Short mmCIF file of C-alpha atoms and ligand atoms in Angstrom, two decimals:
data_model
loop_
_atom_site.label_atom_id
_atom_site.label_comp_id
_atom_site.label_asym_id
_atom_site.label_seq_id
_atom_site.Cartn_x
_atom_site.Cartn_y
_atom_site.Cartn_z
CA ALA A 12 28.93 -75.38 105.38
CA SER A 13 31.34 -77.23 107.63
CA LEU A 14 33.93 -75.02 109.26
CA THR A 15 36.69 -76.44 107.06
CA ALA A 16 34.64 -75.78 103.92
CA PHE A 17 33.90 -72.28 105.17
CA ILE A 18 37.62 -71.61 105.74
CA ALA A 19 38.58 -73.11 102.38
CA GLY A 20 35.91 -71.03 100.64
CA MET A 21 36.91 -67.63 102.07
CA PRO A 22 38.91 -65.46 99.64
CA LYS A 23 42.27 -65.23 101.39
CA ALA A 24 45.48 -63.22 101.36
CA GLU A 25 48.73 -64.69 102.64
CA LEU A 26 51.45 -62.29 103.82
CA HIS A 27 53.98 -64.54 105.53
CA VAL A 28 55.30 -67.49 103.58
CA HIS A 29 58.95 -68.22 102.76
CA LEU A 30 59.31 -69.58 99.22
CA GLU A 31 62.32 -71.66 100.27
CA GLY A 32 60.16 -72.94 103.11
CA THR A 33 57.56 -74.31 100.67
CA LEU A 34 59.98 -76.96 99.33
CA GLU A 35 58.18 -80.30 99.66
CA SER A 36 60.21 -83.54 99.79
CA PRO A 37 59.08 -84.89 96.39
CA LEU A 38 60.18 -81.71 94.60
CA ARG A 39 63.42 -81.68 96.59
CA LEU A 40 64.19 -85.21 95.37
CA GLU A 41 63.24 -84.30 91.79
CA LEU A 42 65.55 -81.26 91.84
CA ALA A 43 68.36 -83.31 93.38
CA ALA A 44 68.06 -85.87 90.58
CA ARG A 45 67.92 -83.14 87.94
CA ASN A 46 71.07 -81.54 89.33
CA GLY A 47 72.93 -84.83 89.86
CA MET A 48 73.02 -84.49 93.64
CA GLU A 49 72.72 -87.14 96.34
CA VAL A 50 70.55 -85.99 99.22
CA SER A 51 69.58 -87.50 102.54
CA VAL A 52 65.93 -88.29 103.10
CA ALA A 53 66.28 -88.74 106.88
CA GLU A 54 63.45 -87.41 109.06
CA GLN A 55 64.35 -84.02 110.45
CA SER A 56 63.29 -82.84 113.87
CA TYR A 57 63.38 -79.40 115.42
CA THR A 58 61.97 -77.80 118.54
CA ASP A 59 63.08 -74.19 118.31
CA LEU A 60 64.07 -71.57 115.76
CA THR A 61 67.78 -72.44 115.77
CA SER A 62 67.27 -76.19 115.29
CA PHE A 63 64.62 -75.52 112.63
CA LEU A 64 67.01 -73.32 110.66
CA ALA A 65 69.76 -75.94 110.95
CA ALA A 66 67.46 -78.39 109.14
CA TYR A 67 66.06 -75.78 106.75
CA TYR A 68 69.08 -74.26 105.00
CA PRO A 69 70.84 -77.48 103.87
CA ASN A 70 67.60 -78.62 102.18
CA MET A 71 67.87 -75.63 99.82
CA ASP A 72 71.11 -76.85 98.27
CA VAL A 73 69.07 -78.62 95.58
CA LEU A 74 67.94 -75.19 94.28
CA GLN A 75 70.54 -74.46 91.60
CA THR A 76 69.09 -73.09 88.38
CA GLN A 77 66.52 -70.48 87.40
CA SER A 78 64.13 -73.34 86.52
CA ASP A 79 64.49 -74.79 90.00
CA PHE A 80 63.39 -71.50 91.57
CA TYR A 81 60.59 -71.25 89.02
CA ASP A 82 59.32 -74.75 89.80
CA LEU A 83 59.44 -74.12 93.55
CA ALA A 84 57.42 -70.90 93.35
CA TYR A 85 54.99 -72.30 90.78
CA ALA A 86 54.24 -75.35 92.96
CA TYR A 87 53.49 -73.09 95.94
CA LEU A 88 51.25 -70.82 93.85
CA VAL A 89 49.26 -73.83 92.58
CA LYS A 90 48.80 -75.02 96.16
CA ALA A 91 47.84 -71.55 97.46
CA ALA A 92 45.40 -70.92 94.60
CA GLY A 93 43.80 -74.30 95.31
CA GLN A 94 43.25 -73.18 98.92
CA GLY A 95 41.48 -69.97 97.92
CA VAL A 96 44.44 -67.61 98.31
CA ARG A 97 43.85 -64.69 95.92
CA HIS A 98 46.88 -62.60 96.85
CA THR A 99 50.19 -63.68 98.36
CA GLU A 100 53.32 -61.81 99.44
CA MET A 101 56.19 -64.27 99.43
CA PHE A 102 59.50 -63.94 101.23
CA PHE A 103 62.68 -65.10 99.60
CA ASP A 104 66.23 -65.31 100.97
CA PRO A 105 68.75 -64.42 98.22
CA GLN A 106 71.72 -64.74 100.60
CA ALA A 107 70.86 -68.41 101.22
CA HIS A 108 71.69 -68.91 97.52
CA THR A 109 74.27 -66.25 96.63
CA SER A 110 76.36 -67.51 99.57
CA ARG A 111 76.48 -70.89 97.73
CA GLY A 112 77.52 -69.28 94.46
CA ILE A 113 74.06 -69.13 92.86
CA PRO A 114 73.58 -65.83 90.97
CA PHE A 115 70.94 -63.44 92.33
CA VAL A 116 69.50 -63.13 88.83
CA SER A 117 68.67 -66.88 88.67
CA VAL A 118 66.75 -66.68 91.94
CA ILE A 119 64.72 -63.56 91.22
CA THR A 120 64.01 -64.33 87.58
CA GLY A 121 62.77 -67.84 88.36
CA TYR A 122 60.49 -66.57 91.10
CA HIS A 123 59.23 -63.62 89.07
CA GLU A 124 58.39 -65.68 86.00
CA ALA A 125 56.48 -68.20 88.13
CA ILE A 126 54.38 -65.35 89.56
CA VAL A 127 53.61 -64.01 86.08
CA ASP A 128 52.71 -67.45 84.70
CA ALA A 129 50.64 -68.49 87.73
CA GLY A 130 48.81 -65.17 87.59
CA ARG A 131 47.81 -65.87 83.98
CA ALA A 132 47.00 -69.56 84.44
CA LEU A 133 45.36 -69.52 87.89
CA GLY A 134 44.35 -65.93 88.58
CA ILE A 135 46.40 -65.76 91.79
CA HIS A 136 48.15 -62.45 92.44
CA GLY A 137 51.64 -62.47 93.96
CA GLN A 138 54.41 -60.14 95.08
CA LEU A 139 57.94 -60.75 96.37
CA ILE A 140 59.46 -59.53 99.63
CA MET A 141 63.23 -59.88 99.81
CA CYS A 142 64.44 -60.95 103.25
CA ILE A 143 67.79 -60.10 104.74
CA LEU A 144 69.37 -62.91 106.76
CA ARG A 145 69.92 -61.32 110.19
CA ASP A 146 72.59 -63.84 111.21
CA HIS A 147 74.76 -62.72 108.30
CA SER A 148 76.80 -59.51 108.37
CA VAL A 149 75.56 -55.98 107.83
CA GLU A 150 77.98 -55.75 104.88
CA SER A 151 76.34 -58.77 103.25
CA ALA A 152 72.90 -57.21 103.88
CA ALA A 153 73.99 -53.92 102.31
CA ALA A 154 75.49 -55.67 99.27
CA THR A 155 72.30 -57.74 98.82
CA LEU A 156 70.17 -54.60 98.98
CA GLU A 157 72.35 -52.90 96.34
CA GLU A 158 72.16 -55.97 94.11
CA SER A 159 68.36 -55.98 94.40
CA LEU A 160 67.99 -52.45 93.05
CA ARG A 161 68.09 -53.43 89.39
CA TYR A 162 65.09 -55.69 90.07
CA LYS A 163 63.25 -53.18 92.26
CA HIS A 164 60.16 -53.30 90.04
CA TRP A 165 59.83 -57.01 90.93
CA ILE A 166 60.21 -56.57 94.72
CA VAL A 167 57.61 -54.83 96.88
CA GLY A 168 59.44 -54.76 100.19
CA ILE A 169 62.27 -55.85 102.42
CA GLY A 170 62.02 -58.17 105.44
CA LEU A 171 64.38 -59.59 108.04
CA ASP A 172 64.49 -63.28 108.98
CA SER A 173 66.69 -66.17 110.16
CA ASP A 174 68.25 -66.55 113.61
CA GLU A 175 67.13 -63.72 115.87
CA ARG A 176 69.34 -64.47 118.85
CA GLY A 177 71.92 -61.69 119.13
CA ASN A 178 70.68 -60.12 115.87
CA PRO A 179 68.33 -57.27 116.86
CA PRO A 180 66.62 -54.96 114.34
CA SER A 181 69.05 -52.17 115.29
CA LYS A 182 71.89 -54.14 113.64
CA PHE A 183 70.27 -53.33 110.26
CA ALA A 184 69.07 -49.76 110.90
CA VAL A 185 71.27 -48.27 108.15
CA VAL A 186 70.32 -50.94 105.60
CA PHE A 187 66.60 -50.52 106.27
CA ALA A 188 66.86 -46.72 106.10
CA ARG A 189 68.41 -47.09 102.67
CA ALA A 190 65.72 -49.59 101.64
CA ARG A 191 63.03 -47.07 102.62
CA ASP A 192 64.78 -44.32 100.63
CA GLU A 193 64.68 -46.64 97.61
CA GLY A 194 60.91 -46.97 97.95
CA TYR A 195 60.71 -50.44 99.47
CA ARG A 196 58.03 -51.28 102.06
CA LEU A 197 59.48 -52.60 105.33
CA THR A 198 58.73 -55.51 107.63
CA MET A 199 60.78 -57.58 110.11
CA HIS A 200 60.44 -60.91 111.86
CA CYS A 201 60.13 -60.71 115.63
CA ASP A 202 59.74 -64.45 116.19
CA VAL A 203 57.65 -65.72 119.09
CA ASP A 204 59.30 -65.96 122.51
CA GLN A 205 62.78 -65.01 121.35
CA GLU A 206 65.30 -63.48 123.73
CA ASN A 207 64.59 -59.72 124.11
CA SER A 208 61.51 -60.08 121.92
CA ILE A 209 59.71 -57.01 123.26
CA GLU A 210 62.83 -54.84 122.80
CA HIS A 211 63.17 -56.16 119.23
CA ILE A 212 59.51 -55.28 118.60
CA ARG A 213 60.07 -51.80 120.03
CA GLN A 214 63.11 -51.23 117.83
CA ALA A 215 61.29 -52.45 114.71
CA LEU A 216 58.34 -50.13 115.38
CA GLU A 217 60.01 -47.04 116.83
CA ASP A 218 63.58 -47.03 115.50
CA ILE A 219 63.18 -48.71 112.09
CA GLY A 220 59.56 -47.74 111.38
CA VAL A 221 58.35 -51.03 109.90
CA GLU A 222 54.82 -51.21 108.46
CA ARG A 223 54.26 -54.79 109.56
CA ILE A 224 55.77 -57.26 112.02
CA ASP A 225 56.10 -60.94 111.21
CA HIS A 226 54.96 -62.99 114.23
CA GLY A 227 55.29 -60.33 116.99
CA THR A 228 52.72 -61.70 119.45
CA ASN A 229 55.08 -60.89 122.35
CA ILE A 230 53.88 -57.31 121.85
CA LEU A 231 51.31 -58.15 124.56
CA GLU A 232 54.12 -57.61 127.09
CA ASP A 233 53.90 -53.84 126.47
CA PRO A 234 50.40 -52.28 126.30
CA ARG A 235 51.92 -49.04 124.98
CA LEU A 236 53.23 -50.85 121.89
CA VAL A 237 49.89 -52.64 121.45
CA GLN A 238 48.24 -49.20 121.34
CA LEU A 239 50.89 -47.99 118.89
CA VAL A 240 50.17 -50.77 116.35
CA ILE A 241 46.43 -50.18 116.73
CA ASP A 242 46.88 -46.43 116.13
CA ARG A 243 49.16 -46.96 113.12
CA GLY A 244 47.12 -49.85 111.66
CA ILE A 245 50.20 -52.04 111.64
CA GLY A 246 49.65 -55.70 110.74
CA LEU A 247 51.02 -58.70 112.64
CA THR A 248 51.46 -61.79 110.47
CA SER A 249 50.92 -64.80 112.75
CA CYS A 250 51.64 -68.42 111.94
CA PRO A 251 49.97 -70.78 114.46
CA LEU A 252 51.43 -74.10 113.27
CA SER A 253 54.91 -72.56 113.14
CA ASN A 254 54.48 -71.21 116.68
CA ALA A 255 53.49 -74.68 117.88
CA ILE A 256 56.86 -76.06 116.74
CA VAL A 257 59.36 -73.27 117.40
CA SER A 258 57.78 -72.01 120.65
CA GLU A 259 55.42 -73.32 123.36
CA GLY A 260 52.05 -73.79 121.67
CA SER A 261 50.22 -72.05 118.82
CA LYS A 262 49.68 -68.79 120.77
CA SER A 263 45.98 -68.86 119.85
CA GLY A 264 45.05 -67.06 123.09
CA GLU A 265 47.49 -64.21 122.41
CA LEU A 266 46.37 -64.02 118.81
CA LEU A 267 42.68 -63.70 119.71
CA THR A 268 43.36 -61.20 122.49
CA LEU A 269 45.20 -58.99 119.99
CA LEU A 270 42.58 -59.47 117.27
CA ARG A 271 39.77 -58.53 119.69
CA ALA A 272 41.73 -55.49 120.89
CA GLY A 273 41.73 -54.18 117.31
CA VAL A 274 45.21 -55.20 116.16
CA LYS A 275 45.34 -56.17 112.48
CA ILE A 276 46.23 -59.83 113.02
CA THR A 277 46.57 -62.11 109.98
CA VAL A 278 47.05 -65.90 109.82
CA ASN A 279 49.69 -67.39 107.53
CA SER A 280 51.73 -70.53 106.90
CA ASP A 281 55.43 -69.50 107.25
CA ASP A 282 57.13 -72.72 106.02
CA PRO A 283 54.21 -75.07 105.26
CA PRO A 284 55.78 -78.54 104.85
CA TYR A 285 58.08 -77.90 107.81
CA PHE A 286 55.29 -76.89 110.16
CA GLY A 287 52.49 -79.11 108.94
CA GLY A 288 50.23 -77.04 106.76
CA TYR A 289 49.36 -74.28 104.34
CA VAL A 290 47.06 -71.40 105.20
CA VAL A 291 43.84 -73.46 105.36
CA GLU A 292 45.41 -75.94 107.79
CA ASN A 293 46.63 -73.03 109.93
CA LEU A 294 43.14 -71.54 110.09
CA VAL A 295 41.49 -74.92 110.75
CA HIS A 296 44.01 -75.55 113.54
CA LEU A 297 43.32 -72.16 115.08
CA ALA A 298 39.56 -72.69 114.86
CA GLY A 299 39.94 -76.12 116.46
CA ILE A 300 41.76 -74.89 119.56
CA SER A 301 40.03 -71.54 120.13
CA ASP A 302 36.59 -69.96 120.25
CA ILE A 303 37.21 -67.85 117.12
CA THR A 304 33.96 -67.07 115.32
CA ARG A 305 33.25 -67.20 111.59
CA ASP A 306 33.02 -63.39 111.58
CA GLU A 307 36.50 -63.25 113.10
CA LEU A 308 37.83 -65.71 110.51
CA VAL A 309 36.55 -63.30 107.86
CA LEU A 310 38.07 -60.37 109.79
CA LEU A 311 41.49 -62.07 109.58
CA GLN A 312 41.18 -62.02 105.78
CA ARG A 313 39.93 -58.41 105.71
CA ASN A 314 42.95 -57.49 107.85
CA ALA A 315 45.29 -59.32 105.47
CA PHE A 316 44.00 -57.47 102.39
CA GLU A 317 44.11 -54.17 104.32
CA VAL A 318 47.69 -54.50 105.56
CA SER A 319 48.89 -56.08 102.31
CA TRP A 320 51.16 -54.09 100.04
CA LEU A 321 48.80 -54.23 97.10
CA ALA A 322 48.56 -51.04 95.08
CA GLU A 323 45.38 -49.18 96.10
CA ALA A 324 43.66 -49.87 92.77
CA ASP A 325 44.32 -53.61 93.18
CA ARG A 326 43.26 -53.61 96.83
CA ARG A 327 39.86 -52.25 95.79
CA VAL A 328 39.44 -55.26 93.50
CA PHE A 329 39.74 -57.57 96.51
CA LEU A 330 37.98 -55.63 99.28
N1 ADE B 9 63.10 -68.35 107.83
C1 ADE B 9 62.12 -69.16 107.44
N2 ADE B 9 61.18 -69.23 108.39
C2 ADE B 9 61.57 -68.43 109.40
C3 ADE B 9 61.02 -68.06 110.64
N3 ADE B 9 59.85 -68.53 111.06
N4 ADE B 9 61.72 -67.24 111.43
C4 ADE B 9 62.90 -66.77 111.02
N5 ADE B 9 63.45 -67.06 109.87
C5 ADE B 9 62.79 -67.89 109.05
ZN1 ZN B 10 58.73 -66.45 108.81
#
């Protein structure tokens, strides 16, 4: 098979995709029309995390009703299933909506029902990870966590995203400790080449005790922390096409060095229409610019199922 066909044919797990970041322009225009909103269709450009986020959040204003959230998640699940994704753990940002007056219940119910329906119709398995916006206050994070508790059975874990500058993991230590006590799994973004990245990675691993890190390739700056993630079997969810836009290059060299050292690296799409591709395009891009082997492409998927937050009985179905 051609390499692209081989990549498309592998059973895959995706662990780092933001549902709000899967909003394609045609759906955005459809939702705007449905909700009686006028939206700009100007080309957006961004070259780093801050400028990306400045383009990203205003686009979400078209998400208003439970059906809008349902349609967004369902469209992503159709796309992912079509690319051979069997299991996906999807981030969502309730504060990006509750801060605009959209009720939490509309967001979570729309997303949850899409996962149930897509599971029945397409056989794709999905779980939700609620992200805290790190550039909002600790009080807002704590209130969001409390509000999530009545939907705990629909949420597998808690993550941390948005603008990292000046917002280290330690800012949310109390909130994440409470999340752990409530039984949530924990992960945090440590975006590529951010200020103090290695200190943020250290805090996430040693002070917070996360089970995964989203991005996190700057860990190479500290061999002791590389050994720690190997020893603990901690997964790093990389996103090559995202790296290429918000940092300098896709970080394929770093990714392969870590993979070959025994770190559980996975490859994911982050915000597909914003960064130019879903998981297959990310893997094809990586294969095109590196010497990754087919066995290593399969290893990326084995890693993803292993570090996923599937229940053990479900994991055995996939592995
Ligand atoms: N929100 C959506 N995508 C993100 C990313 N790559 N980093 C931080 N926050 C995000
Ligand atoms: Zn992300």
